GROMACS .gro file of C-alpha atoms in nm:
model
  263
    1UNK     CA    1   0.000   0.000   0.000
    2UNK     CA    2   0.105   0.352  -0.074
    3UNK     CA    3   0.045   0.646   0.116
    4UNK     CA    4   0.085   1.025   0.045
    5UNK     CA    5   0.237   1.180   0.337
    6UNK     CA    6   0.342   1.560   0.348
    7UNK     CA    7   0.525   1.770   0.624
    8UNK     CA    8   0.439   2.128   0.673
    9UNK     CA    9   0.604   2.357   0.950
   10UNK     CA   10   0.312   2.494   1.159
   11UNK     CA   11   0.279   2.878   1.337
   12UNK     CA   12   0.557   2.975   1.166
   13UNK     CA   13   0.608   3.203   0.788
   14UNK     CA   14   0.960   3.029   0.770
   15UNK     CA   15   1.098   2.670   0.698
   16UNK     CA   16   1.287   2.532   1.007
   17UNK     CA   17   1.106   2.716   1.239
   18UNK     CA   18   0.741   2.673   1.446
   19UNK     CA   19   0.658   2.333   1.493
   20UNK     CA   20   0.699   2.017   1.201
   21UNK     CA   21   0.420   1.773   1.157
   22UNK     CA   22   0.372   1.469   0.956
   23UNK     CA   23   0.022   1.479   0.750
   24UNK     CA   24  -0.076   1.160   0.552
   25UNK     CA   25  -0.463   1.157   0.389
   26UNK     CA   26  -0.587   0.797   0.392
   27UNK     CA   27  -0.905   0.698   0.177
   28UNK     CA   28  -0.962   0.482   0.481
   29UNK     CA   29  -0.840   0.366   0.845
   30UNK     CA   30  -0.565   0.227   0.870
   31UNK     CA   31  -0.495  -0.012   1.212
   32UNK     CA   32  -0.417   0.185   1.479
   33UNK     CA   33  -0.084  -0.050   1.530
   34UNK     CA   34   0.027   0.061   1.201
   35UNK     CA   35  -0.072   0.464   1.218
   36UNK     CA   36   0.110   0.419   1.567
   37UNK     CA   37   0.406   0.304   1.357
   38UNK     CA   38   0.394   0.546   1.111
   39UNK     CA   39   0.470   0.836   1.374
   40UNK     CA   40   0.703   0.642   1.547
   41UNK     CA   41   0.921   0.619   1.250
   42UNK     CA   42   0.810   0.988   1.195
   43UNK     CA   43   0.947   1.054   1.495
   44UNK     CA   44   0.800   1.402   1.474
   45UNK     CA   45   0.580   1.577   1.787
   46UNK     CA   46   0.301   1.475   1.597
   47UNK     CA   47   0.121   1.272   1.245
   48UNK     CA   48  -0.209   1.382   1.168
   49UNK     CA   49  -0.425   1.098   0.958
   50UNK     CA   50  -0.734   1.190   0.835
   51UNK     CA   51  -1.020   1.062   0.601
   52UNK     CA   52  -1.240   1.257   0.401
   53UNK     CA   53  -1.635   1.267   0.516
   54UNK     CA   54  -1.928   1.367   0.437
   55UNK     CA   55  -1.947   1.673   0.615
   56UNK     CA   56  -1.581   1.732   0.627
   57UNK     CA   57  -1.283   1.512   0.765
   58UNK     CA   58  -1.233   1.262   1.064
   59UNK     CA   59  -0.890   1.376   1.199
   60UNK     CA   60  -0.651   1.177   1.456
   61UNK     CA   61  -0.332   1.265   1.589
   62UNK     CA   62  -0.074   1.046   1.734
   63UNK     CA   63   0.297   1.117   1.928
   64UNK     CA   64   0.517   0.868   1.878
   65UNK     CA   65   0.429   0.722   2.205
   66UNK     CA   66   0.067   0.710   2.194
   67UNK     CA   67  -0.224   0.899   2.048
   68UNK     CA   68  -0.349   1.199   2.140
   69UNK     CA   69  -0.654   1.352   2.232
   70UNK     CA   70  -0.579   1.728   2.080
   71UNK     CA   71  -0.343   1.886   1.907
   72UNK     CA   72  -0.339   2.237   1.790
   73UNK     CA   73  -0.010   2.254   1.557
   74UNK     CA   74  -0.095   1.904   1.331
   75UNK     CA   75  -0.459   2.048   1.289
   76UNK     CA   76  -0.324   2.379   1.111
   77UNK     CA   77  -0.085   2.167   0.933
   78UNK     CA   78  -0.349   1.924   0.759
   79UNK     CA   79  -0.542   2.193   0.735
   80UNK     CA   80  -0.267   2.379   0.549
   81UNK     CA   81  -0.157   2.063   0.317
   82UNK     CA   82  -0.574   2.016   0.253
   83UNK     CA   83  -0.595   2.393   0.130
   84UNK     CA   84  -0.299   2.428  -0.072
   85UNK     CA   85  -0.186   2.026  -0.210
   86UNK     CA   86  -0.549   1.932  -0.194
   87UNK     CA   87  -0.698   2.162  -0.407
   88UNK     CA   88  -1.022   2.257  -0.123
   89UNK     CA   89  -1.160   2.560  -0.207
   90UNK     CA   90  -1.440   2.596   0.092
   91UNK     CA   91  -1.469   2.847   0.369
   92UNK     CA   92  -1.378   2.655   0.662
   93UNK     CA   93  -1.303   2.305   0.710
   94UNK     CA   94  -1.480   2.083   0.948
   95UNK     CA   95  -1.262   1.828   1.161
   96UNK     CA   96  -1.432   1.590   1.368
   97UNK     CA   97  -1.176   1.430   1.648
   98UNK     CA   98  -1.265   1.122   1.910
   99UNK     CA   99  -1.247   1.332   2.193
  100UNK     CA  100  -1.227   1.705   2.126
  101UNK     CA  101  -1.556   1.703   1.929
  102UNK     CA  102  -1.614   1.920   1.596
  103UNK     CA  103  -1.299   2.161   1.511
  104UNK     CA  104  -1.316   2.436   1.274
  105UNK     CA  105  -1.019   2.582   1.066
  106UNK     CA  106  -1.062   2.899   0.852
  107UNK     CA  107  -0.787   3.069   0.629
  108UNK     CA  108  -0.758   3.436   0.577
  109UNK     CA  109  -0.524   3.537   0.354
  110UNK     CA  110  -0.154   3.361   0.490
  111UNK     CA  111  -0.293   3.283   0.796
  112UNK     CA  112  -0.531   2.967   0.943
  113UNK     CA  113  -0.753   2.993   1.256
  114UNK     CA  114  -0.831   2.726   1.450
  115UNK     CA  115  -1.161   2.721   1.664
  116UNK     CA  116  -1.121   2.470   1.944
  117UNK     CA  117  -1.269   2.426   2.247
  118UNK     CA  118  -1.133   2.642   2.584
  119UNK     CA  119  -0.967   2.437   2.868
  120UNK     CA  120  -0.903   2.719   3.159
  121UNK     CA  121  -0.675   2.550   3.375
  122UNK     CA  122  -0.787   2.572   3.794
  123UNK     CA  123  -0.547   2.594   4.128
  124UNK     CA  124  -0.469   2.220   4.232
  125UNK     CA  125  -0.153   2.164   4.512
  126UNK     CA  126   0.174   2.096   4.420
  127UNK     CA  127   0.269   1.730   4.275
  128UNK     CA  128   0.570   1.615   4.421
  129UNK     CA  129   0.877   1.658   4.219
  130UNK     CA  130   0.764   1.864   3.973
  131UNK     CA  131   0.966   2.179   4.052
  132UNK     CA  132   1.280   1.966   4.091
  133UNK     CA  133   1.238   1.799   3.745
  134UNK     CA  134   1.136   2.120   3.589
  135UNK     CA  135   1.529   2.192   3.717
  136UNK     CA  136   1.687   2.445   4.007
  137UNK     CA  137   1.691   2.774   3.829
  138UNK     CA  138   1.626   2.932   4.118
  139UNK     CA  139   1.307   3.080   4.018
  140UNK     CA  140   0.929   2.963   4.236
  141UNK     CA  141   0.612   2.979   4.022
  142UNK     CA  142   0.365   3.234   4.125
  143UNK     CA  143   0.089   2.975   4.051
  144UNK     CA  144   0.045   2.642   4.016
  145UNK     CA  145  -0.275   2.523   3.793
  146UNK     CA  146  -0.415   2.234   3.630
  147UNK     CA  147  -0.581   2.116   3.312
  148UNK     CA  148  -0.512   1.842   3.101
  149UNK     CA  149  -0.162   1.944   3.129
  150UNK     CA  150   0.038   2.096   3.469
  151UNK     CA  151  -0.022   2.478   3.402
  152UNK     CA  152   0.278   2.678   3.647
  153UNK     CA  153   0.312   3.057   3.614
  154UNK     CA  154   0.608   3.264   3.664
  155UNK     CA  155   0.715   3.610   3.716
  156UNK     CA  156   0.870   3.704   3.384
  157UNK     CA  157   0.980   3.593   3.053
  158UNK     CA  158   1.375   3.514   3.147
  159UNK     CA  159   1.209   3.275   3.425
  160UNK     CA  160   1.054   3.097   3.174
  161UNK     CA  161   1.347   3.078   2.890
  162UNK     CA  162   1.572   2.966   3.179
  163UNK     CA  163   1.415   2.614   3.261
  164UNK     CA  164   1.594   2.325   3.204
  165UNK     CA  165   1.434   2.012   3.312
  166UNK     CA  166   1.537   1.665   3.318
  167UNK     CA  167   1.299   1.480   3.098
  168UNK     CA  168   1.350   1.184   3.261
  169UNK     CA  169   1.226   1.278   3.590
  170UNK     CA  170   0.924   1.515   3.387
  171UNK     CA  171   0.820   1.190   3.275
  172UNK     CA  172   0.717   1.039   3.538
  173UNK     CA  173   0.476   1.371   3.647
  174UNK     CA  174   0.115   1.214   3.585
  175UNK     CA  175  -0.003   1.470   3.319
  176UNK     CA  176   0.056   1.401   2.970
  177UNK     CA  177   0.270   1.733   2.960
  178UNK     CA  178   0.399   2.049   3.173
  179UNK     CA  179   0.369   2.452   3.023
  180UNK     CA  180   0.499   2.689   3.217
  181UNK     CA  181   0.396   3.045   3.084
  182UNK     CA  182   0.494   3.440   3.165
  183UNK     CA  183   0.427   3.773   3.032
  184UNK     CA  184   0.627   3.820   2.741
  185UNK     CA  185   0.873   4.124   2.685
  186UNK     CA  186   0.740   4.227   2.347
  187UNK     CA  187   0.374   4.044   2.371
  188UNK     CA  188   0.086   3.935   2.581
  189UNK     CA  189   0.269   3.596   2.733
  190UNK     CA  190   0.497   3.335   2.661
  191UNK     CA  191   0.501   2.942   2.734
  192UNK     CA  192   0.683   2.624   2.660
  193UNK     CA  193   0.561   2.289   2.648
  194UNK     CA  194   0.727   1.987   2.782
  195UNK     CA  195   0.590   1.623   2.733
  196UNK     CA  196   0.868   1.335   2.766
  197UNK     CA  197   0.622   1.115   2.875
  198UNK     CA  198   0.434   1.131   2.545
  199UNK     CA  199   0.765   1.114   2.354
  200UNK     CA  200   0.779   1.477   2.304
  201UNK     CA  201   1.082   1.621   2.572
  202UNK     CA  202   0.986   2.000   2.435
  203UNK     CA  203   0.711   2.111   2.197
  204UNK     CA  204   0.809   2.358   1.949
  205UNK     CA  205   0.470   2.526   1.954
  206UNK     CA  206   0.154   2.374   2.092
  207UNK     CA  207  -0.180   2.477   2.028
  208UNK     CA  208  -0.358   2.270   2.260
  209UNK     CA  209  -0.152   2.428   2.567
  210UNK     CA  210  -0.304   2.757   2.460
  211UNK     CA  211  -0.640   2.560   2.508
  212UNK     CA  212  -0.517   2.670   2.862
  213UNK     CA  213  -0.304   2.933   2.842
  214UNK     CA  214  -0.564   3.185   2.651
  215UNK     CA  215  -0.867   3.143   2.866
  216UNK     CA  216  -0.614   3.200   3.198
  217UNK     CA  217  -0.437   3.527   3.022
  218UNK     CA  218  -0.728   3.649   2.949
  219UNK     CA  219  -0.881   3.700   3.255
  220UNK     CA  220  -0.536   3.800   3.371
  221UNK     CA  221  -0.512   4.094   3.105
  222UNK     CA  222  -0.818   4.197   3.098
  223UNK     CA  223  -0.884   4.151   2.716
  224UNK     CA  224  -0.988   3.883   2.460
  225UNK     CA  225  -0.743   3.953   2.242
  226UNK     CA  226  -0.392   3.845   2.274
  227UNK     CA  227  -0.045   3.789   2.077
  228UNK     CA  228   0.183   3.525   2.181
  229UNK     CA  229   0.461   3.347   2.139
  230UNK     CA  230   0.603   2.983   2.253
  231UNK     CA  231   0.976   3.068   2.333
  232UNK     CA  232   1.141   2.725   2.196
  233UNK     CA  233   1.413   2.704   2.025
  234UNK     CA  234   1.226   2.666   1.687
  235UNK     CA  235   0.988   2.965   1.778
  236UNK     CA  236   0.630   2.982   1.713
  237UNK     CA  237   0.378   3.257   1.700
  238UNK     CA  238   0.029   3.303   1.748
  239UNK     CA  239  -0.248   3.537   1.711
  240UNK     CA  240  -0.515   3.467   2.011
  241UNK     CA  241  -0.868   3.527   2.065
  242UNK     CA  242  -1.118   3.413   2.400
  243UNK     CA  243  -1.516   3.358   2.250
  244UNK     CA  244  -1.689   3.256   2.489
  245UNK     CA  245  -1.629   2.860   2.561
  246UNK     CA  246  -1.369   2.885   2.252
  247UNK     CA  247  -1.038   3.028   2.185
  248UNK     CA  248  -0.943   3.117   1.834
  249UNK     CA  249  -0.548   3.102   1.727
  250UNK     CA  250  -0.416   3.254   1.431
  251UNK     CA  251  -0.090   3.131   1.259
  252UNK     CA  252   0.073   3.043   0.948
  253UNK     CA  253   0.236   2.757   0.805
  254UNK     CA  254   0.532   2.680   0.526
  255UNK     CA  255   0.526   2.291   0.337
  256UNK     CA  256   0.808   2.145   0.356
  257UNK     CA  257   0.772   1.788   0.209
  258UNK     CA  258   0.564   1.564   0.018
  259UNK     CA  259   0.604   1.199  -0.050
  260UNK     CA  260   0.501   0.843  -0.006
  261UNK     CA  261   0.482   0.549   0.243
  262UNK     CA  262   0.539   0.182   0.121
  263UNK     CA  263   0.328   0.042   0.419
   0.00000   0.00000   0.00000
């Protein structure tokens, strides 16, 4: 069997920047064993699959650990291969998911919005070790939160460039990942995105951490519109908007590969 597959860099204008993901259309399902294969030997943060509908396209997303339940980058990403290898011409695109329900993606000009559903993160007590695998910078959060993901705040954006945590001990935290946000120099806030356990030590950019982080800065701010940016080494940037029990973010994306799979 032979399967297109493409690679498009997501919330990012450049190549080599924002965050990579694998996209591969299927005309049907493929075992889960075998898509689980594919991203292993990917080994990329995440492969999208998907399978055209009636209404739109079934979309699934798998680490190459495990699979996912939501994931903001690999969404614009086969959204972005679907609008411009694809030939789709329409609006918006409809993505139904197992577990986050009905997505939306709209393009406007260079840039894609995602409509997804709004996670705030709450207090919850600190989980033992988690500061000292996040590593000693010398630096306390000013809050400690929880969604899907541990949610810590800090002071400022240096506090947050200046973790280094040992993925090894981060792994064994019982979230599927850790972001640790500020306010940024230069825009609304910052975050990075750490999930070892889910094969994934450091997210380039991560759109369902901002699931989290837009609903929290927010309320923080004082406004429903915000500009962000995850401060990885890759980069990312994002355009952010709270509606109601939704957040919209804005980014771009650059192809960077097409091909095929001899499953």
């Amino acid at each position: 069997m032979t399967i297109p597959i493409y690679q498009a860099d997501a919330f990012t204008d450049r190549l080599f920047g924002g965050n990579p993901a694998a996209v591969c259309p299927l005309e049907e399902w493929l075992p889960d064993e075998t898509m689980q294969k594919i991203a292993a030997e990917n080994n990329l943060a995440e492969t999208a699959f998907f399978v055209k509908t009636a209404h739109g396209f079934h979309l699934r997303w798998f680490t190459p650990e495990l699979e996912i339940d939501l994931c903001g980058h690999a969404t614009l990403a086969t959204a972005h291969i679907i609008y411009t290898q694809l030939g789709y011409t329409g609006e918006e695109i409809l993505f139904n998911t197992q577990k986050a329900g009905i997505l939306k993606v709209s393009k406007h000009d260079d840039k894609y919005t995602l409509d997804f559903p709004s996670r705030p993160p709450i207090p919850v007590d600190l989980n033992t070790g988690l500061l000292e695998a996040l590593g000693d910078n010398g630096k306390e959060p000013i809050a400690i939160l929880r969604s899907r993901d541990y949610f810590l705040v800090y002071e400022n954006e240096q506090d947050v460039l200046d973790i280094n945590p040992n993925h090894m001990a981060l792994a064994e935290i019982d979230t599927i990942g850790v972001i640790v946000t500020a306010p940024g120099n230069t825009v609304d806030f910052v975050s990075r995105f750490f999930a070892p356990a889910a094969g994934v030590p450091e997210d380039p950019v991560t759109g369902s951490a901002h699931c989290n982080l837009i609903p929290y800065w927010a309320e923080k701010l004082g406004k429903n519109k915000l500009h962000a940016y995850q401060v990885s080494a890759r980069k990312g940037e994002l355009w952010c908007e709270l509606k109601g029990d939704r957040v919209l973010m804005s980014g771009k994306a650059v192809t960077y590969l097409k091909g095929e799979i001899y499953v």
